[in-house]
């Protein structure tokens, strides 16, 4: 017990390897700033150590981690209140658009519009879709992360999808007009 | 099933997470309701599109991984090795509860281990690892950054100590342990580079009277004019007007390097205007 064995360190590394990309995508979807998001990823792993006592083994680990991620994000926003945060353009990163099994899904230009639509949503709706769609979170996990009832989550996800559709149609209209 | 209920479970239907009976009921409703069927198609297309969006996002930079492993390495350094000039004694001076500190980190990493194990095998109950020897541990690992900074600042290689100082930029400005380690570095580190960057890191701690007094006192302890000038400039940045008498003495002290005396004069002008 006196020293940290390599085993434990490896386990922490496993957590990092498994989750840091997902966390980064969550942050970057919310704040559109690469550097801030990288700092936040780092911060989450610090906080997991710091708040480890709050981890309840009955609870989903992912839900716990994203609770921490949200807090980190809120704290950072407060710290930087008044600062102008740069919005990075991510245009250089093109998705693989070769026809895949999801033939019916929106593609190419449509995907770009969809991302613009998502960016245009209010933060709470965007967050809900990012967590459920990018991170594959279930409703019960979302209810833990967001601190509301599962029933409320269902209503909010549906509303967020409708809002996304509205934003998508609006942007498509702007582009073709 | 009515339309309201169908809408509520639509996202679950799209993510194929409905139970069998609910899914059947939903499908039955779609068969009889054009509005819900159309909506399911429209939203379904967006829903599938959302899953493709993460690929359009940038990847985290390699520095994220570097920083993470650097901090882990620093832990192990601090815990497994005892580098030059009595690392443990120094650490004990910084933390009276050094043993608790070591245990706390072991404990923290163990808890993380539980997290991993739990994730890998959710169906299995988590084994309680917290034994009686750990249960008494209440020494809070308040801040990993603090530990990394402190640990790296004790290392043998100047490069690692420099990294330690760079970590000191990331701690809370109220962190007195890191502040005292920075002051020790400013006054005693063998490397001018490390001392210079520690002076830079003191800026964030400038609100504390301890810092302000320590900067003034440090100038005479320095052997390098570069560091002395950096300290004097820091006094100006932090508007330490109390430093004026000492700056006057420095400016007229012939044993001090000329460039330092000139800088002290310049600082006096700045601070007294
Ligand atoms: Zn209907």
Short mmCIF file of N, CA and C in Angstrom, two decimals, chain B residues 172-260:
data_model
loop_
_atom_site.label_atom_id
_atom_site.label_comp_id
_atom_site.label_asym_id
_atom_site.label_seq_id
_atom_site.Cartn_x
_atom_site.Cartn_y
_atom_site.Cartn_z
N UNK B 172 -4.75 26.74 -8.04
CA UNK B 172 -5.47 27.90 -7.53
C UNK B 172 -4.46 28.90 -6.95
N UNK B 173 -4.78 30.18 -7.12
CA UNK B 173 -3.83 31.20 -6.65
C UNK B 173 -3.81 31.28 -5.13
N UNK B 174 -4.67 30.53 -4.47
CA UNK B 174 -4.69 30.53 -3.00
C UNK B 174 -3.91 29.35 -2.43
N UNK B 175 -3.26 28.59 -3.31
CA UNK B 175 -2.59 27.36 -2.88
C UNK B 175 -1.26 27.69 -2.19
N UNK B 176 -1.26 27.66 -0.89
CA UNK B 176 -0.06 28.11 -0.17
C UNK B 176 1.09 27.11 -0.27
N UNK B 177 0.78 25.82 -0.42
CA UNK B 177 1.86 24.85 -0.56
C UNK B 177 2.65 25.10 -1.84
N UNK B 178 1.91 25.30 -2.93
CA UNK B 178 2.60 25.55 -4.19
C UNK B 178 3.34 26.89 -4.13
N UNK B 179 2.70 27.87 -3.52
CA UNK B 179 3.37 29.16 -3.38
C UNK B 179 4.70 29.00 -2.63
N UNK B 180 4.69 28.27 -1.53
CA UNK B 180 5.94 28.16 -0.78
C UNK B 180 6.97 27.36 -1.56
N UNK B 181 6.51 26.36 -2.33
CA UNK B 181 7.46 25.62 -3.17
C UNK B 181 8.05 26.52 -4.25
N UNK B 182 7.22 27.38 -4.82
CA UNK B 182 7.71 28.31 -5.85
C UNK B 182 8.75 29.26 -5.25
N UNK B 183 8.45 29.76 -4.05
CA UNK B 183 9.39 30.70 -3.42
C UNK B 183 10.71 29.99 -3.12
N UNK B 184 10.62 28.76 -2.65
CA UNK B 184 11.84 27.99 -2.42
C UNK B 184 12.64 27.84 -3.71
N UNK B 185 11.91 27.54 -4.80
CA UNK B 185 12.57 27.40 -6.09
C UNK B 185 13.23 28.71 -6.52
N UNK B 186 12.49 29.80 -6.38
CA UNK B 186 13.04 31.11 -6.77
C UNK B 186 14.32 31.40 -6.01
N UNK B 187 14.34 31.07 -4.73
CA UNK B 187 15.50 31.42 -3.91
C UNK B 187 16.64 30.41 -3.99
N UNK B 188 16.34 29.15 -4.25
CA UNK B 188 17.38 28.13 -4.08
C UNK B 188 17.68 27.26 -5.29
N UNK B 189 16.87 27.31 -6.33
CA UNK B 189 17.11 26.37 -7.42
C UNK B 189 18.46 26.64 -8.08
N UNK B 190 19.14 25.57 -8.47
CA UNK B 190 20.47 25.70 -9.08
C UNK B 190 20.41 26.31 -10.48
N UNK B 191 19.28 26.13 -11.14
CA UNK B 191 19.19 26.54 -12.54
C UNK B 191 18.55 27.92 -12.68
N UNK B 192 19.23 28.81 -13.42
CA UNK B 192 18.68 30.14 -13.65
C UNK B 192 17.35 30.06 -14.40
N UNK B 193 17.30 29.14 -15.37
CA UNK B 193 16.07 28.99 -16.14
C UNK B 193 14.88 28.64 -15.26
N UNK B 194 15.11 27.70 -14.37
CA UNK B 194 14.02 27.28 -13.48
C UNK B 194 13.62 28.44 -12.57
N UNK B 195 14.63 29.15 -12.04
CA UNK B 195 14.31 30.28 -11.17
C UNK B 195 13.51 31.33 -11.93
N UNK B 196 13.93 31.60 -13.17
CA UNK B 196 13.23 32.62 -13.96
C UNK B 196 11.78 32.22 -14.19
N UNK B 197 11.55 30.95 -14.53
CA UNK B 197 10.16 30.59 -14.82
C UNK B 197 9.35 30.55 -13.52
N UNK B 198 10.00 30.25 -12.40
CA UNK B 198 9.27 30.30 -11.14
C UNK B 198 8.87 31.74 -10.80
N UNK B 199 9.75 32.69 -11.14
CA UNK B 199 9.39 34.10 -10.93
C UNK B 199 8.13 34.42 -11.74
N UNK B 200 8.09 33.93 -12.98
CA UNK B 200 6.91 34.15 -13.81
C UNK B 200 5.66 33.57 -13.18
N UNK B 201 5.82 32.38 -12.61
CA UNK B 201 4.66 31.70 -12.03
C UNK B 201 4.16 32.41 -10.78
N UNK B 202 5.04 33.19 -10.13
CA UNK B 202 4.61 33.90 -8.92
C UNK B 202 3.55 34.96 -9.23
N UNK B 203 3.51 35.39 -10.48
CA UNK B 203 2.60 36.47 -10.84
C UNK B 203 1.17 36.18 -10.39
N UNK B 204 0.74 34.94 -10.62
CA UNK B 204 -0.63 34.57 -10.27
C UNK B 204 -0.89 34.63 -8.77
N UNK B 205 0.18 34.56 -8.00
CA UNK B 205 0.03 34.57 -6.54
C UNK B 205 0.23 35.98 -5.98
N UNK B 206 0.28 36.96 -6.87
CA UNK B 206 0.68 38.31 -6.50
C UNK B 206 -0.24 39.02 -5.53
N UNK B 207 -1.46 38.53 -5.39
CA UNK B 207 -2.38 39.21 -4.47
C UNK B 207 -1.99 38.96 -3.01
N UNK B 208 -1.25 37.90 -2.76
CA UNK B 208 -0.93 37.56 -1.38
C UNK B 208 0.21 38.42 -0.84
N UNK B 209 0.06 38.99 0.35
CA UNK B 209 1.12 39.79 0.96
C UNK B 209 2.41 38.97 1.16
N UNK B 210 2.22 37.65 1.39
CA UNK B 210 3.39 36.77 1.54
C UNK B 210 4.23 36.82 0.27
N UNK B 211 3.56 36.68 -0.87
CA UNK B 211 4.27 36.72 -2.14
C UNK B 211 5.00 38.04 -2.31
N UNK B 212 4.29 39.13 -2.04
CA UNK B 212 4.85 40.46 -2.31
C UNK B 212 6.08 40.71 -1.45
N UNK B 213 5.99 40.32 -0.18
CA UNK B 213 7.15 40.51 0.70
C UNK B 213 8.30 39.60 0.26
N UNK B 214 7.95 38.37 -0.14
CA UNK B 214 8.99 37.40 -0.51
C UNK B 214 9.73 37.84 -1.77
N UNK B 215 9.02 38.47 -2.71
CA UNK B 215 9.68 38.93 -3.93
C UNK B 215 10.73 39.99 -3.58
N UNK B 216 10.34 40.92 -2.73
CA UNK B 216 11.27 41.99 -2.33
C UNK B 216 12.50 41.39 -1.68
N UNK B 217 12.27 40.46 -0.74
CA UNK B 217 13.40 39.87 -0.01
C UNK B 217 14.31 39.04 -0.92
N UNK B 218 13.72 38.46 -1.95
CA UNK B 218 14.46 37.52 -2.79
C UNK B 218 15.53 38.22 -3.64
N UNK B 219 15.31 39.50 -3.95
CA UNK B 219 16.20 40.17 -4.91
C UNK B 219 17.66 40.10 -4.46
N UNK B 220 17.88 40.37 -3.17
CA UNK B 220 19.26 40.37 -2.68
C UNK B 220 19.86 38.97 -2.57
N UNK B 221 19.00 37.97 -2.48
CA UNK B 221 19.51 36.60 -2.37
C UNK B 221 20.00 36.07 -3.71
N UNK B 222 19.59 36.73 -4.80
CA UNK B 222 19.90 36.20 -6.12
C UNK B 222 21.33 36.49 -6.53
N UNK B 223 21.93 35.51 -7.22
CA UNK B 223 23.27 35.71 -7.75
C UNK B 223 23.21 36.14 -9.21
N UNK B 224 22.09 35.89 -9.86
CA UNK B 224 21.98 36.19 -11.28
C UNK B 224 21.24 37.51 -11.50
N UNK B 225 21.88 38.46 -12.20
CA UNK B 225 21.20 39.73 -12.51
C UNK B 225 19.90 39.50 -13.29
N UNK B 226 19.88 38.46 -14.13
CA UNK B 226 18.66 38.17 -14.90
C UNK B 226 17.46 37.95 -13.99
N UNK B 227 17.70 37.14 -12.96
CA UNK B 227 16.60 36.83 -12.04
C UNK B 227 16.24 38.08 -11.24
N UNK B 228 17.27 38.84 -10.84
CA UNK B 228 16.99 40.06 -10.08
C UNK B 228 16.12 41.01 -10.88
N UNK B 229 16.45 41.15 -12.18
CA UNK B 229 15.67 42.05 -13.02
C UNK B 229 14.24 41.53 -13.18
N UNK B 230 14.11 40.22 -13.34
CA UNK B 230 12.77 39.64 -13.48
C UNK B 230 11.95 39.91 -12.22
N UNK B 231 12.58 39.81 -11.05
CA UNK B 231 11.87 40.07 -9.79
C UNK B 231 11.44 41.53 -9.70
N UNK B 232 12.35 42.42 -10.12
CA UNK B 232 12.04 43.85 -10.07
C UNK B 232 10.86 44.16 -11.01
N UNK B 233 10.90 43.54 -12.19
CA UNK B 233 9.79 43.77 -13.13
C UNK B 233 8.48 43.22 -12.59
N UNK B 234 8.58 42.11 -11.88
CA UNK B 234 7.38 41.54 -11.27
C UNK B 234 6.79 42.50 -10.23
N UNK B 235 7.68 43.17 -9.47
CA UNK B 235 7.21 44.15 -8.48
C UNK B 235 6.41 45.26 -9.16
N UNK B 236 6.89 45.66 -10.33
CA UNK B 236 6.18 46.71 -11.07
C UNK B 236 4.84 46.18 -11.58
N UNK B 237 4.87 44.98 -12.17
CA UNK B 237 3.63 44.37 -12.67
C UNK B 237 2.58 44.28 -11.57
N UNK B 238 3.03 43.92 -10.38
CA UNK B 238 2.10 43.70 -9.27
C UNK B 238 1.84 45.00 -8.48
N UNK B 239 2.48 46.08 -8.94
CA UNK B 239 2.31 47.39 -8.28
C UNK B 239 2.59 47.32 -6.78
N UNK B 240 3.72 46.73 -6.45
CA UNK B 240 4.10 46.62 -5.04
C UNK B 240 4.78 47.92 -4.62
N UNK B 241 3.98 48.92 -4.26
CA UNK B 241 4.57 50.22 -3.93
C UNK B 241 5.38 50.17 -2.64
N UNK B 242 5.06 49.22 -1.77
CA UNK B 242 5.84 49.04 -0.53
C UNK B 242 7.31 48.76 -0.82
N UNK B 243 7.60 48.34 -2.04
CA UNK B 243 8.97 47.94 -2.35
C UNK B 243 9.88 49.14 -2.59
N UNK B 244 9.31 50.34 -2.63
CA UNK B 244 10.09 51.52 -3.01
C UNK B 244 11.37 51.71 -2.15
N UNK B 245 11.26 51.63 -0.81
CA UNK B 245 12.50 51.83 -0.02
C UNK B 245 13.60 50.84 -0.39
N UNK B 246 13.25 49.58 -0.57
CA UNK B 246 14.25 48.57 -0.91
C UNK B 246 14.82 48.83 -2.31
N UNK B 247 13.95 49.26 -3.22
CA UNK B 247 14.43 49.56 -4.58
C UNK B 247 15.42 50.72 -4.54
N UNK B 248 15.14 51.70 -3.68
CA UNK B 248 16.06 52.84 -3.54
C UNK B 248 17.43 52.35 -3.06
N UNK B 249 17.39 51.48 -2.04
CA UNK B 249 18.66 50.95 -1.51
C UNK B 249 19.41 50.18 -2.60
N UNK B 250 18.68 49.39 -3.36
CA UNK B 250 19.32 48.61 -4.43
C UNK B 250 19.95 49.53 -5.45
N UNK B 251 19.20 50.58 -5.82
CA UNK B 251 19.66 51.48 -6.89
C UNK B 251 20.96 52.17 -6.51
N UNK B 252 21.16 52.37 -5.21
CA UNK B 252 22.37 53.10 -4.80
C UNK B 252 23.43 52.19 -4.19
N UNK B 253 23.24 50.86 -4.36
CA UNK B 253 24.19 49.91 -3.79
C UNK B 253 25.21 49.51 -4.85
N UNK B 254 26.49 49.90 -4.64
CA UNK B 254 27.52 49.68 -5.66
C UNK B 254 27.92 48.22 -5.81
N UNK B 255 27.56 47.40 -4.84
CA UNK B 255 27.91 45.98 -4.95
C UNK B 255 26.95 45.25 -5.88
N UNK B 256 25.87 45.91 -6.27
CA UNK B 256 24.87 45.27 -7.14
C UNK B 256 25.21 45.55 -8.60
N UNK B 257 24.93 44.58 -9.44
CA UNK B 257 25.17 44.71 -10.87
C UNK B 257 24.51 45.98 -11.43
N UNK B 258 25.24 46.67 -12.31
CA UNK B 258 24.76 47.95 -12.81
C UNK B 258 23.39 47.84 -13.49
N UNK B 259 23.22 46.79 -14.31
CA UNK B 259 21.94 46.67 -15.02
C UNK B 259 20.78 46.50 -14.03
N UNK B 260 21.05 45.86 -12.92
CA UNK B 260 20.01 45.69 -11.90
C UNK B 260 19.69 47.03 -11.24
#
